[in-house]
XYZ file of C-alpha atoms in Angstrom:
686
model
C -1.964 9.406 -8.519
C -3.661 9.287 -5.411
C -7.180 7.922 -3.853
C -9.317 10.778 -3.537
C -12.877 11.984 -3.519
C -15.321 9.875 -4.853
C -17.129 11.804 -8.237
C -20.710 11.624 -9.387
C -19.217 9.568 -11.987
C -17.182 7.278 -11.045
C -14.050 7.219 -8.165
C -12.354 8.898 -9.444
C -8.907 8.224 -8.173
C -5.400 9.099 -9.035
C -2.282 7.317 -6.774
C 0.437 8.524 -5.677
C 2.710 6.621 -5.440
C 1.484 4.639 -2.600
C -1.887 6.389 -3.294
C -4.243 3.980 -1.686
C -2.063 2.642 -0.541
C -0.605 4.034 2.479
C -2.382 7.594 3.060
C -5.338 7.054 5.858
C -9.013 6.994 5.275
C -9.809 10.905 6.510
C -11.052 13.211 3.779
C -12.072 10.279 0.690
C -10.882 7.024 -1.230
C -10.773 3.531 0.398
C -7.364 3.653 1.240
C -5.147 2.281 4.629
C -2.657 3.373 6.344
C 1.019 1.239 6.062
C 0.345 0.783 9.507
C -2.178 -1.711 8.086
C 0.401 -3.375 5.770
C 1.352 -7.306 6.460
C 4.386 -7.318 8.848
C 7.440 -8.977 8.541
C 6.861 -12.545 8.705
C 2.960 -12.382 8.913
C 1.646 -12.878 5.679
C -1.120 -15.209 5.629
C -0.174 -16.343 1.550
C 3.804 -16.918 1.968
C 4.555 -20.317 0.827
C 7.111 -22.214 3.257
C 10.075 -23.448 1.369
C 11.911 -26.378 3.340
C 14.904 -23.886 3.021
C 14.964 -20.140 2.057
C 16.582 -20.221 -1.908
C 19.539 -17.593 -2.345
C 17.322 -15.043 -4.172
C 14.773 -15.903 -7.175
C 17.160 -17.455 -9.302
C 16.041 -20.996 -10.398
C 12.553 -20.174 -12.809
C 11.117 -22.902 -11.831
C 10.790 -22.406 -7.683
C 9.980 -18.970 -8.463
C 6.730 -19.930 -10.716
C 6.087 -22.722 -7.503
C 6.815 -19.456 -5.370
C 4.071 -17.504 -7.935
C 1.188 -20.443 -8.729
C 0.940 -21.080 -4.317
C 0.830 -17.253 -3.591
C -1.829 -15.859 -6.420
C -3.443 -19.128 -5.967
C -4.370 -18.134 -2.752
C -4.934 -13.983 -3.269
C -6.786 -13.436 -6.256
C -9.584 -14.993 -4.366
C -9.065 -12.965 -0.536
C -8.050 -9.710 -2.444
C -11.128 -10.320 -4.955
C -8.750 -9.566 -7.550
C -9.840 -10.647 -11.179
C -6.596 -11.187 -12.848
C -2.665 -10.481 -12.269
C 0.250 -10.167 -14.392
C 3.664 -11.272 -12.202
C 7.257 -10.496 -13.362
C 10.596 -11.183 -11.916
C 13.954 -10.066 -13.663
C 17.484 -11.168 -12.201
C 20.818 -10.764 -13.653
C 19.335 -9.638 -16.710
C 17.028 -12.181 -17.688
C 13.183 -12.551 -17.415
C 12.917 -15.223 -14.523
C 9.218 -15.169 -14.628
C 6.252 -13.356 -16.865
C 3.112 -14.764 -15.481
C -0.309 -13.993 -15.629
C -2.662 -15.601 -13.662
C -6.786 -15.053 -13.354
C -8.959 -12.924 -16.042
C -8.315 -9.417 -17.791
C -12.091 -9.986 -18.532
C -13.942 -12.000 -16.168
C -17.172 -11.990 -17.809
C -15.651 -13.296 -21.006
C -13.237 -15.778 -19.268
C -10.256 -13.740 -21.322
C -7.116 -14.789 -19.291
C -4.228 -12.825 -18.349
C -0.638 -13.016 -20.039
C 2.066 -11.014 -20.524
C 0.876 -8.657 -23.579
C -2.458 -7.917 -21.376
C -2.193 -4.335 -21.583
C -2.724 -2.251 -18.588
C -2.804 1.499 -17.112
C 0.203 1.283 -14.531
C -0.762 4.809 -12.732
C 1.785 6.542 -11.058
C 4.672 4.318 -12.356
C 4.621 6.596 -15.368
C 6.585 9.378 -13.054
C 9.145 6.804 -13.198
C 9.390 7.237 -17.153
C 8.701 10.700 -17.052
C 11.959 11.017 -14.935
C 13.659 9.010 -17.294
C 12.995 11.363 -19.948
C 14.153 14.289 -18.368
C 17.836 12.009 -17.513
C 17.795 11.490 -20.932
C 17.561 15.075 -22.077
C 19.730 16.072 -19.333
C 22.400 13.403 -20.308
C 22.386 15.152 -23.578
C 22.762 18.375 -22.150
C 19.314 19.583 -23.201
C 18.256 19.821 -19.323
C 19.801 21.233 -16.399
C 18.781 19.763 -13.142
C 19.452 22.274 -10.809
C 18.220 25.239 -13.475
C 15.506 27.717 -12.910
C 12.462 25.362 -14.414
C 10.885 28.287 -16.120
C 13.423 27.991 -18.752
C 12.284 25.026 -19.659
C 8.280 26.344 -19.337
C 7.731 28.330 -22.747
C 5.976 30.836 -21.059
C 4.082 29.566 -18.349
C 4.887 31.500 -15.210
C 4.630 29.428 -11.941
C 3.900 31.969 -8.729
C 6.865 31.751 -5.989
C 7.623 34.428 -3.903
C 10.202 32.239 -1.718
C 12.880 33.888 -3.812
C 14.778 30.142 -4.097
C 13.919 29.318 -7.655
C 12.050 25.765 -8.556
C 14.471 23.338 -10.227
C 13.834 19.759 -12.166
C 15.825 17.956 -9.021
C 12.970 19.003 -7.018
C 10.555 18.213 -8.987
C 11.571 14.594 -9.368
C 11.976 14.168 -6.092
C 8.546 15.340 -4.595
C 10.459 18.884 -2.838
C 8.770 21.510 -5.029
C 6.754 23.336 -1.924
C 3.584 23.408 -3.891
C 0.410 24.259 -2.321
C -2.449 22.357 -3.651
C 0.146 19.550 -6.192
C -2.785 17.763 -6.928
C -5.230 17.064 -9.164
C -8.950 17.277 -8.911
C -11.636 15.476 -9.500
C -13.082 14.176 -12.646
C -9.573 13.980 -13.993
C -10.288 10.479 -15.279
C -14.240 10.201 -16.030
C -16.266 8.755 -18.746
C -17.320 12.412 -19.204
C -13.535 12.842 -21.396
C -13.702 9.370 -23.354
C -12.628 10.912 -27.425
C -11.676 14.381 -26.371
C -8.189 15.868 -26.676
C -7.142 17.722 -23.730
C -4.033 19.482 -23.707
C -1.507 19.388 -21.149
C -0.516 23.244 -21.011
C -4.115 24.054 -20.653
C -4.020 21.317 -17.468
C -0.832 22.683 -16.216
C -2.865 26.291 -16.112
C -6.257 25.358 -14.927
C -4.938 23.135 -11.997
C -1.874 26.036 -11.440
C -0.119 25.972 -7.842
C 1.911 28.362 -6.078
C 5.262 27.566 -4.293
C 4.631 28.351 -0.884
C 7.560 26.837 0.946
C 11.361 26.949 -0.391
C 11.910 24.826 -2.895
C 14.076 21.817 -1.460
C 12.742 21.922 1.856
C 9.973 19.744 2.132
C 8.966 16.411 1.061
C 5.254 16.351 -0.195
C 4.131 13.673 -2.954
C 3.758 15.974 -6.262
C 1.273 14.617 -9.447
C 1.347 18.443 -10.664
C 5.315 18.504 -10.256
C 5.885 15.033 -13.310
C 2.833 16.730 -15.116
C 5.078 19.849 -15.031
C 8.245 17.816 -15.855
C 6.342 16.466 -18.859
C 5.690 19.393 -20.509
C 9.419 20.773 -20.305
C 9.737 17.766 -22.547
C 7.618 18.619 -24.775
C 8.995 22.503 -24.779
C 12.770 21.389 -24.667
C 12.124 18.807 -27.253
C 9.357 20.613 -29.661
C 7.435 17.100 -30.071
C 4.505 15.752 -27.449
C 5.054 13.875 -24.766
C 3.774 10.599 -26.130
C 5.878 10.762 -29.614
C 9.190 11.808 -27.273
C 8.267 8.850 -25.325
C 7.552 6.393 -27.611
C 10.433 7.558 -30.039
C 13.119 7.877 -27.398
C 12.167 5.436 -24.868
C 9.870 2.863 -25.634
C 10.353 1.783 -29.201
C 14.986 1.904 -28.330
C 13.813 -0.930 -25.585
C 11.576 -2.403 -27.664
C 8.208 -1.613 -25.745
C 6.040 -1.844 -28.405
C 3.080 -2.445 -26.231
C 3.647 0.989 -24.199
C 2.299 3.868 -24.746
C 0.580 7.386 -23.616
C -2.547 7.177 -25.103
C -4.712 4.766 -25.189
C -4.309 3.595 -29.080
C -7.212 1.527 -30.690
C -4.260 -1.715 -30.817
C -3.699 -1.615 -26.989
C -7.278 -0.937 -26.264
C -8.002 -4.252 -27.687
C -5.587 -6.282 -25.826
C -6.503 -3.840 -22.059
C -7.489 -5.560 -18.971
C -10.625 -4.378 -17.583
C -10.865 -2.007 -14.657
C -13.026 -3.465 -12.119
C -13.620 -2.450 -8.369
C -13.252 -3.728 -5.079
C -16.961 -5.117 -5.031
C -16.042 -6.994 -8.701
C -18.137 -4.481 -10.821
C -16.234 -3.279 -13.969
C -15.456 0.396 -13.898
C -17.362 2.427 -17.155
C -14.266 2.987 -19.803
C -13.026 6.781 -18.909
C -10.581 9.151 -20.692
C -8.179 11.363 -18.429
C -7.395 14.744 -17.730
C -4.990 15.847 -19.660
C -5.117 13.885 -22.718
C -1.253 12.743 -22.516
C -0.884 12.841 -18.726
C 2.974 12.381 -17.851
C 2.263 11.751 -14.009
C -0.224 8.407 -14.708
C -1.208 8.134 -17.416
C 0.779 5.089 -19.460
C -0.368 2.322 -20.322
C 2.253 -1.027 -20.689
C 2.802 -5.003 -20.507
C 4.282 -7.096 -18.022
C 6.443 -8.277 -20.966
C 7.567 -4.117 -21.837
C 7.948 -3.667 -17.621
C 10.512 -6.217 -18.016
C 12.929 -4.648 -20.374
C 12.198 -1.059 -18.515
C 13.423 -3.260 -15.398
C 16.015 -4.911 -17.271
C 17.782 -1.701 -18.451
C 18.233 0.294 -15.181
C 19.279 -2.853 -13.355
C 22.398 -2.914 -16.457
C 23.409 0.607 -15.847
C 21.045 2.007 -18.236
C 21.727 -0.287 -21.565
C 19.634 -2.156 -24.164
C 21.246 -4.581 -25.586
C 23.881 -2.560 -27.674
C 22.022 0.704 -26.694
C 22.546 3.097 -24.326
C 19.194 4.634 -22.592
C 20.400 6.712 -19.904
C 24.234 6.861 -18.424
C 25.133 5.221 -15.528
C 24.908 8.614 -13.492
C 20.916 8.879 -14.535
C 20.554 5.578 -13.739
C 22.244 6.028 -10.398
C 19.774 9.104 -9.808
C 17.271 6.780 -10.424
C 18.050 3.895 -8.299
C 19.820 6.001 -5.530
C 18.183 7.903 -2.482
C 18.967 11.488 -2.303
C 16.154 12.962 0.195
C 16.500 11.123 3.436
C 13.889 12.890 6.698
C 17.010 11.070 9.116
C 19.920 8.681 7.099
C 17.960 5.744 8.726
C 14.754 7.115 6.887
C 15.390 7.470 3.056
C 12.284 9.253 0.840
C 13.140 9.237 -3.021
C 15.385 9.350 -5.394
C 14.532 10.368 -9.190
C 11.349 8.424 -9.342
C 11.303 6.054 -7.452
C 10.496 5.972 -3.463
C 10.723 4.183 -0.658
C 7.474 2.818 0.706
C 7.338 -0.547 2.006
C 10.581 -0.445 3.125
C 9.350 -1.962 6.567
C 8.602 -4.799 4.644
C 12.322 -5.029 2.992
C 14.161 -7.394 5.194
C 17.233 -4.890 5.258
C 17.655 -5.683 1.854
C 18.198 -2.154 -0.402
C 15.523 -1.662 -2.684
C 13.381 1.341 -4.409
C 9.983 1.158 -5.696
C 7.350 2.919 -7.584
C 3.389 2.474 -7.527
C 0.739 3.278 -8.898
C -3.221 3.882 -8.759
C -6.086 4.675 -11.213
C -9.196 3.445 -11.080
C -9.696 -0.335 -11.398
C -5.825 -0.992 -11.847
C -3.419 -1.254 -8.917
C 0.580 -1.512 -9.720
C 4.040 -1.588 -7.999
C 7.650 -2.272 -9.088
C 10.458 -2.530 -7.059
C 14.449 -2.939 -8.181
C 16.797 -4.364 -5.370
C 19.866 -3.134 -7.406
C 22.796 -4.641 -4.357
C 20.723 -7.544 -5.512
C 20.684 -7.119 -9.856
C 16.366 -8.239 -8.874
C 13.463 -6.909 -10.078
C 10.074 -7.151 -9.327
C 6.693 -5.927 -11.232
C 3.150 -6.547 -10.232
C -0.309 -4.943 -12.136
C -4.074 -6.527 -11.012
C -6.961 -4.694 -12.273
C -9.048 -3.710 -9.470
C -8.227 -1.626 -6.092
C -6.605 -4.044 -3.649
C -3.633 -3.892 -1.512
C -2.364 -7.599 -2.596
C 0.792 -5.827 -3.582
C 2.037 -5.047 -0.487
C 1.101 -8.433 0.160
C 2.821 -9.642 -2.210
C 5.991 -7.799 -1.417
C 6.302 -9.249 2.525
C 5.468 -12.875 0.815
C 8.049 -12.416 -2.059
C 10.808 -10.798 0.400
C 10.459 -13.364 3.269
C 10.475 -16.241 1.076
C 13.505 -15.103 -0.874
C 15.518 -12.601 1.558
C 14.332 -13.444 4.703
C 15.237 -10.881 7.337
C 18.823 -11.264 9.120
C 18.602 -11.168 13.568
C 18.934 -7.770 14.246
C 20.156 -5.973 17.451
C 17.081 -4.227 19.035
C 17.506 -0.399 18.611
C 19.216 1.168 21.479
C 16.624 3.607 22.979
C 17.323 6.352 25.961
C 15.090 7.929 28.460
C 13.555 11.972 27.123
C 13.820 14.891 29.440
C 11.125 16.949 29.899
C 13.230 20.386 28.694
C 14.936 18.487 26.459
C 11.136 17.392 25.097
C 9.692 20.718 25.028
C 10.724 21.618 21.192
C 8.953 18.382 20.120
C 5.401 19.322 21.914
C 2.623 20.537 19.765
C 0.735 20.117 16.909
C 1.620 18.780 13.272
C -0.321 18.721 9.633
C 0.117 17.513 7.319
C 1.290 18.657 3.858
C -0.474 16.664 1.780
C -3.528 15.643 3.586
C -4.016 18.519 6.116
C -6.813 16.600 8.280
C -4.399 14.570 9.711
C -2.968 16.158 12.723
C -0.357 14.951 15.093
C -0.493 15.933 18.609
C 3.080 15.436 20.231
C 3.114 15.408 24.224
C 5.510 14.384 26.447
C 4.946 11.858 29.899
C 7.614 10.428 31.843
C 10.190 10.054 29.638
C 8.476 9.588 26.256
C 6.837 11.634 23.749
C 3.725 10.576 22.650
C 1.689 10.757 19.148
C -1.818 10.896 19.235
C -4.027 11.179 16.038
C -7.605 10.842 15.111
C -7.665 7.444 12.744
C -10.837 6.453 11.198
C -12.770 8.511 13.198
C -11.186 6.251 16.339
C -8.302 7.585 18.465
C -4.806 6.136 18.362
C -2.373 6.988 20.436
C 1.426 5.730 20.896
C 4.660 6.329 22.590
C 7.796 7.369 21.024
C 11.468 6.405 22.721
C 14.119 8.340 21.200
C 16.859 6.508 19.447
C 18.975 9.651 18.336
C 18.040 13.544 19.111
C 15.852 13.900 16.068
C 14.750 9.469 15.432
C 12.304 7.676 17.624
C 10.706 4.944 17.263
C 6.969 3.777 17.891
C 5.306 1.316 19.941
C 5.458 -0.969 17.026
C 8.557 -0.250 16.320
C 8.144 2.039 13.253
C 10.775 4.940 12.775
C 9.751 8.365 13.063
C 12.144 11.409 12.038
C 12.153 14.760 13.189
C 13.417 17.738 11.346
C 15.187 20.751 12.889
C 15.498 24.469 11.637
C 18.230 26.469 12.031
C 17.694 27.678 15.287
C 17.514 24.425 16.633
C 13.684 24.248 16.633
C 11.964 21.536 15.357
C 10.500 22.170 11.667
C 8.902 18.948 10.789
C 8.173 15.641 11.437
C 8.203 12.565 9.352
C 6.294 9.566 9.847
C 6.348 7.089 6.642
C 4.257 4.270 8.901
C 1.328 6.647 9.068
C 1.494 9.143 6.432
C 4.055 8.458 4.251
C 3.886 10.929 1.467
C 4.402 14.065 3.334
C 6.230 15.914 5.703
C 3.961 17.491 8.654
C 5.054 20.824 9.417
C 4.857 21.708 13.261
C 2.332 24.494 13.842
C 2.774 27.511 15.865
C 1.795 28.454 18.936
C -0.901 31.683 19.087
C -2.163 34.119 21.458
C -5.609 32.399 23.248
C -8.697 34.642 22.011
C -9.508 37.831 24.391
C -12.828 36.746 24.679
C -12.626 32.931 24.791
C -12.777 31.805 28.428
C -10.655 28.729 29.337
C -13.387 27.229 30.976
C -15.767 26.790 28.224
C -16.491 23.263 26.769
C -15.550 25.242 22.921
C -12.293 27.151 24.032
C -10.054 23.627 23.013
C -11.245 23.733 19.902
C -11.210 26.518 19.454
C -7.689 26.963 20.116
C -6.890 23.728 18.371
C -8.015 25.251 14.596
C -6.178 28.477 15.395
C -3.124 26.832 15.718
C -3.790 25.165 12.952
C -4.857 27.878 10.769
C -8.096 27.064 9.844
C -10.115 30.043 11.520
C -8.832 33.501 12.901
C -10.599 36.058 14.982
C -12.871 38.473 13.259
C -11.002 42.014 14.744
C -7.887 42.041 16.397
C -7.432 38.796 19.598
C -11.611 38.263 19.562
C -13.350 34.893 18.350
C -16.929 36.456 18.883
C -17.563 32.796 19.530
C -21.627 32.987 20.027
C -22.270 35.038 17.138
C -24.249 33.048 14.071
C -22.386 31.472 11.653
C -23.620 32.189 7.649
C -23.531 29.168 5.380
C -20.722 30.579 3.405
C -18.539 31.187 6.679
C -19.092 27.372 7.460
C -18.286 26.123 3.844
C -14.782 28.255 3.848
C -14.028 26.800 7.234
C -14.865 23.388 6.247
C -12.734 23.559 3.242
C -9.708 25.071 5.027
C -9.749 21.858 7.615
C -9.775 19.365 5.179
C -7.113 21.571 3.221
C -8.996 21.301 -0.046
C -8.196 24.003 -2.409
C -10.694 27.028 -4.602
C -12.232 26.054 -7.213
C -11.414 28.232 -10.183
C -13.819 27.244 -12.240
C -17.526 29.543 -12.567
C -20.190 28.642 -9.870
C -23.461 27.398 -11.316
C -25.713 29.985 -8.585
C -27.232 32.978 -9.404
C -26.353 34.868 -6.068
C -22.570 33.643 -5.258
C -20.676 35.697 -8.335
C -19.260 38.577 -6.359
C -19.351 36.960 -3.043
C -15.733 36.599 -0.915
C -16.729 32.771 -0.641
C -17.420 32.248 -4.225
C -14.246 30.261 -5.251
C -14.565 27.921 -1.854
C -18.732 27.053 -2.267
C -17.657 26.422 -5.723
C -14.981 24.058 -4.160
C -17.658 22.092 -1.842
C -19.793 22.128 -5.111
C -17.068 19.606 -6.976
C -16.377 17.938 -3.755
C -20.213 16.612 -3.633
C -20.784 18.478 -0.587
C -23.334 20.874 -1.855
C -26.231 19.420 -3.881
C -28.544 21.861 -5.952
C -30.633 24.279 -4.247
C -33.935 25.830 -5.155
C -33.847 28.340 -8.067
C -30.016 28.160 -8.034
C -29.680 30.414 -5.313
C -27.105 29.415 -2.098
C -27.781 32.354 -0.252
C -24.265 32.862 1.292
C -25.232 34.951 3.650
C -28.080 33.239 5.342
C -26.857 31.962 8.792
C -26.534 27.894 8.760
C -28.937 25.880 11.191
C -27.005 23.056 12.870
C -29.118 20.194 10.476
C -27.675 22.110 7.813
C -24.191 21.403 8.916
C -24.716 18.075 9.701
C -26.478 17.679 6.166
C -22.599 19.364 4.984
C -20.248 17.155 7.577
C -21.748 14.132 6.887
C -21.172 14.356 2.864
C -17.465 14.256 3.629
C -16.534 10.556 2.760
C -15.124 9.151 6.088
C -15.497 5.750 7.453
C -18.725 6.841 9.657
C -19.144 4.501 12.070
C -22.226 2.758 12.210
C -23.333 2.872 15.793
C -26.695 2.875 17.566
C -29.498 3.008 16.254
C -31.199 6.800 17.280
C -34.077 8.557 18.199
C -34.099 12.091 17.861
C -36.228 14.224 20.313
C -37.477 17.842 19.191
C -37.378 19.102 15.615
C -35.404 17.621 11.960
C -36.128 18.385 8.665
C -37.187 14.789 7.207
C -33.904 15.709 4.699
C -31.415 16.032 7.662
C -32.489 13.123 9.817
C -30.243 10.521 8.059
C -27.376 13.641 8.902
C -28.057 14.238 12.244
C -28.030 10.987 13.354
C -25.006 9.823 12.016
C -23.257 12.361 13.778
C -25.141 11.107 16.807
C -24.632 7.704 16.754
C -20.286 8.991 15.928
C -20.557 10.459 19.436
C -19.987 14.232 17.663
C -22.040 15.797 19.835
C -21.840 19.126 21.834
C -22.074 20.896 25.368
C -25.895 22.376 23.820
C -26.868 18.815 22.694
C -29.906 17.293 25.137
C -30.284 13.691 26.146
C -33.597 12.933 27.858
C -34.528 10.282 29.936
C -35.529 8.583 27.803
C -32.292 8.109 25.520
C -33.383 9.998 22.348
C -31.358 13.261 21.626
C -32.592 16.480 20.649
C -29.843 17.938 18.506
C -31.112 21.424 18.341
C -31.152 20.742 14.935
C -33.744 24.435 14.228
C -30.963 26.759 16.208
C -28.387 29.044 14.330
C -25.366 27.162 14.312
C -22.805 29.277 16.473
C -19.205 29.988 15.319
C -17.924 28.277 18.930
C -20.093 24.741 17.421
C -18.797 24.789 14.047
C -15.176 24.631 15.539
C -16.175 21.954 17.927
C -17.743 19.795 15.165
C -14.863 20.560 12.689
C -12.464 19.581 15.347
C -14.115 16.754 16.778
C -15.263 15.069 13.502
C -11.633 15.623 11.926
C -9.067 16.001 14.263
C -7.232 14.721 16.643
C -9.416 14.441 20.211
């Protein structure tokens, strides 16, 4: 599950496979891009052996490596406690805890400390589905509707959604992720059903299943529900009887039992403050609700590395283990993405080794497991805070045990301008629509430019082959073709690793927007990104005032959040066209309680009201210089207007006086062209 928006009770975020690790900080959460991860050979905490060992085979040497690493890194990442496990050739080489499960009581972490493992739960869900496929009870290529007990997934693509699509994140869903408050203290001691969750969060299949990669929490919830329907058992009961018990994973479960709760590590935020205890929605959560320990995870890794065997029991047949350990989705032959239940994240740190991995985040816990099938090696780390120790550890581990061999530099070639035409344009990330990349052409190379943390990021792309390029840091970028030879998608695993970015189609310019207008580039961009449309035909009416409801709708589309399905608390929007969008803005904390419970959706919004709403989006706003405002601004909006001005987000009608004070024209009505400009400058590329 992935880092997401901040709930009013708790920083509620679920990791996607990498969630917090690899997504850019654009809309909520506190993620980092993969470009910020440690580069090979550049970790600060790896020990330097006299001679590189040939894999983690000597228990004493592995323990010395781990002791040295965690001795420095717990403090570096402010991690209270961590559990580290290494298995090799069917044996546990190391299973050792470091630091504290609860730092207040000084309770140490050990191999029996219970943690929430977040999205590594998906790997177990995939194993359960494949186990049923081994028995002929599920067909991986059959329409998933056969296994849903009457739940219907809207699908107008003409191609059925299959279990294979779901287990490899190729569903084609429009909104495949959870909402705020799916982890909350409000959910403690409540039981919520998986069926209700699926109906409540129902997406629509808008792209052909199997066409585009997009990390998908909902798909694994759906897969878990199919397990329930096929077996007649609650998901947690099936997992306990058919996965955990046969493997001897006696401290693993999908529900928080009293016995496991007593051994659970306390969850901490990055500042070291304990999170309040929370429950999950749904209670039985196949996509991220599992609890486990270091010793139990060792058993699961060994089973997968021993071709599905645990002792004399065959948990999975070899073909199913192969589905999990071999990549089946590629953006390009050089860029693997997913197997059944595993992914390729952090492969830039793998030093050329074949590695499948899976990670997870859930408030107060971060984890990752890696398998090196060709080396018969597995490693697992989990710790009780939201930090990126895991990527640093992995880089240190791989540099220590599998140092990178000398490689022949990639051969690159220039790109003719005529050849470049098909790549040039805007690309909009499927998972995080506010992450947009502009591709242009300059002197034999493509140029990729995006907005990252309210700053600009530009890199050249050098051609390796017609669909594979390399940026200035050596990271590979793939393009995927349409049948007619045009470009359908781009994939930048170092920048946006959990989804493809479709190329947006160019659109005709609005007839009433002058090319000389300073607002024209923003209007054109938002039109190309399917965020705005004309009033009628080709006209945009750029100088018309915008209503509060229109602005909220535009902003929601820009950020890419789905409309709400909940009833609104406002008394004056029940039958309004934007009721679902306004309620979604409430749930994302862009709106606060209004006087008398009224929203006044059709009242013209002012520029200062716009500033207040925009600056409630949890972006990493720069502090900037102190701003002196001129003109009239309500006291309640001064902080928001100052934040925009300090970030340099001002439009042509903002007035800067000779004394340095700035008149934002806060009380003026917000015009449609101005709304386009501000949304563009806050969220998108330069």
